[in-house]
């Protein structure tokens, strides 16, 4: 039986036509598929050849498939979709120029009686006649006149934006061209490109001052040329300086946007220390792709299309994330990646490899991706040459899905400084500190979890540097100061000498502090402050001890849950928790229950698409709703606490009821263990993190319900200041030394002490030695931090008098800004 495909610019219209046509042939088995709109939430109107192809595949039958389209680019998309089919399939698919609604109804009815493909098409074509006969006036002539009037169109345009038709402008140019039905070409000198192909347009290498000729043929040609002209005139929406005289030599290609004249980049200090080394762009390696001959070419093609689709959704998610961080220009890069994957010329070439040469999809795809990357590399423009990486990145993303392999590994052979757009905690977790000497990222904030890990590993890091990182070449010498947030590009001999000297001094200081790190931290007037480590797993426990940790003040258990296909079992968790406890001897260990969500999503525990994940379903909120995940963890912690000094801590607490609900589950877990005769600690201490302003506000009430508090300044700061901890744009605002945050700390400490419980701090502020006098002055009983900070913080404590610390705290609380507090504290050191 013939099947029907309905193609429309609007998914609503396509679905509506399907509904109507199915109603008309209710009892029939005619299969109808739709390809409506495009997957772009902001501009959903349009057509997509891939979707049309998928719709054809969905209902494909050797009896035939009739494709009905609405207008304009729907025809082009349908034609392109035919290209994706094998020759045998193509012979059984017919594009039918019948009117969409009437045609679809007539076609379904005709198909339902078993008519041939030609008969179904003829019936659809004649579908208007009934309506025409019924109308008193004949319908006005067809649109042929319009088509005649449109004609061809051409414009000579001068590229005016500073960096020329580089990735983002090329992406906008191609996206605009794709909105039109007309065939559009763009010429520069002797080279001509399909204006709808990102790779062809970008590899023209058009730079500021170049002239391009845009020609269009088809019904909407004039409109297409006018819109492309407007885009070029508007410098692609980039706010840039006026057109300057064309620079004659390729060597004088524009400098990177954020590199200052002295070759210095600035960002956010994220992990202290000085590093010098060659730059290496962070790129995960993939397994080798083997070339094979295949029989089922259609299956290969389908697999490729599915992989492209998955890569596209990843890119969309990335783009949304970066846009939400306020970096529109950076987000546009992902648009360019998405267009690369959709490039009709690229897809056509891959299709030919698969169907004509019978190559496996992975080999065909890789071959073409590498060819395109080579074309980019041949451009006489540093910036555009570097775009070859975008092509490879986008291409690898597809390969990863095609080969069904994880995110891939990253291996360094020589020590280097890693450059990346952004790093997830799992990316950073796999770094070997012996080889990764430093980290620079375009995005991110100082308390993002990857920055926290960098500090834990003692790797100097500068984050939030911006797009300038993209212009750095592989192997270029870099030096970075993670304390000040500065990166030197190709530093001269004097700068290098100076930095090496400072690094030696810093290492000497660290070494000295470390030599005394095993001794306790007691103030001059005799108060002992417990200094503990924040850890994420078993291996961190040994490092913590090495740095003089007196316990674990925060065990971030979520790292056990990352990078895997399913949550760890109770047994597996028990092994890890008791392994850490055994390693730490009788020292206290605070195990925090799962704190996923925010910047730590878990692929197998989707929390859904959230507008504001940091304000969403994370931490304890998530666990209380998912006892299937929470109970095994509670049981594992209770069991590990047997004969060990283990305490339990709940994250993201906002209300009393949350604590009570968690305690009720804990009681259930105890009852189960008792029943099962498994040993556990019935008296386990239970504490909470204070990291939500609501918790500070009711800290006196919360203190009645728990055994201790630990202040999480990373989250507390972002919520108090309403400034995302991972957003470089608002990093200045998200500063834990702001008096607004410090006053919250003061209020929490007072409430805890009045209720007779102890209070610690495990946010990153606890490891900032500059702030140590202030924190002791505020009355904190325990400080927990990345292990490498322990020796220095202990040293500062040993030099303190409590009374003097209280005066420092009182003065800091009265300052007017975070910067004022910082300057004040620095003054104390001078
Ligand atoms: C905090 O928010 O300060 C904290 C320690 O928890 P995390 O950084 O894991 O969110
Ligand atoms: Mg937190």
mmCIF file of C-alpha atoms in Angstrom, residues 162-163 168 254-260 265 383 467-468 471:
data_model
loop_
_atom_site.group_PDB
_atom_site.id
_atom_site.type_symbol
_atom_site.label_atom_id
_atom_site.label_comp_id
_atom_site.label_asym_id
_atom_site.label_seq_id
_atom_site.Cartn_x
_atom_site.Cartn_y
_atom_site.Cartn_z
ATOM 1 C CA UNK A 162 36.603 43.119 11.330
ATOM 2 C CA UNK A 163 37.214 39.392 11.194
ATOM 3 C CA UNK A 168 29.890 33.055 13.330
ATOM 4 C CA UNK A 254 43.730 40.634 13.005
ATOM 5 C CA UNK A 255 44.948 40.036 16.509
ATOM 6 C CA UNK A 256 42.855 37.966 18.839
ATOM 7 C CA UNK A 257 40.051 39.992 20.383
ATOM 8 C CA UNK A 258 41.020 39.707 24.017
ATOM 9 C CA UNK A 259 44.788 39.512 23.850
ATOM 10 C CA UNK A 260 46.214 42.763 25.065
ATOM 11 C CA UNK A 265 45.270 37.433 28.882
ATOM 12 C CA UNK A 383 41.598 32.733 12.762
ATOM 13 C CA UNK A 467 37.269 33.585 23.325
ATOM 14 C CA UNK A 468 40.866 34.747 23.061
ATOM 15 C CA UNK A 471 43.373 31.946 18.886
#
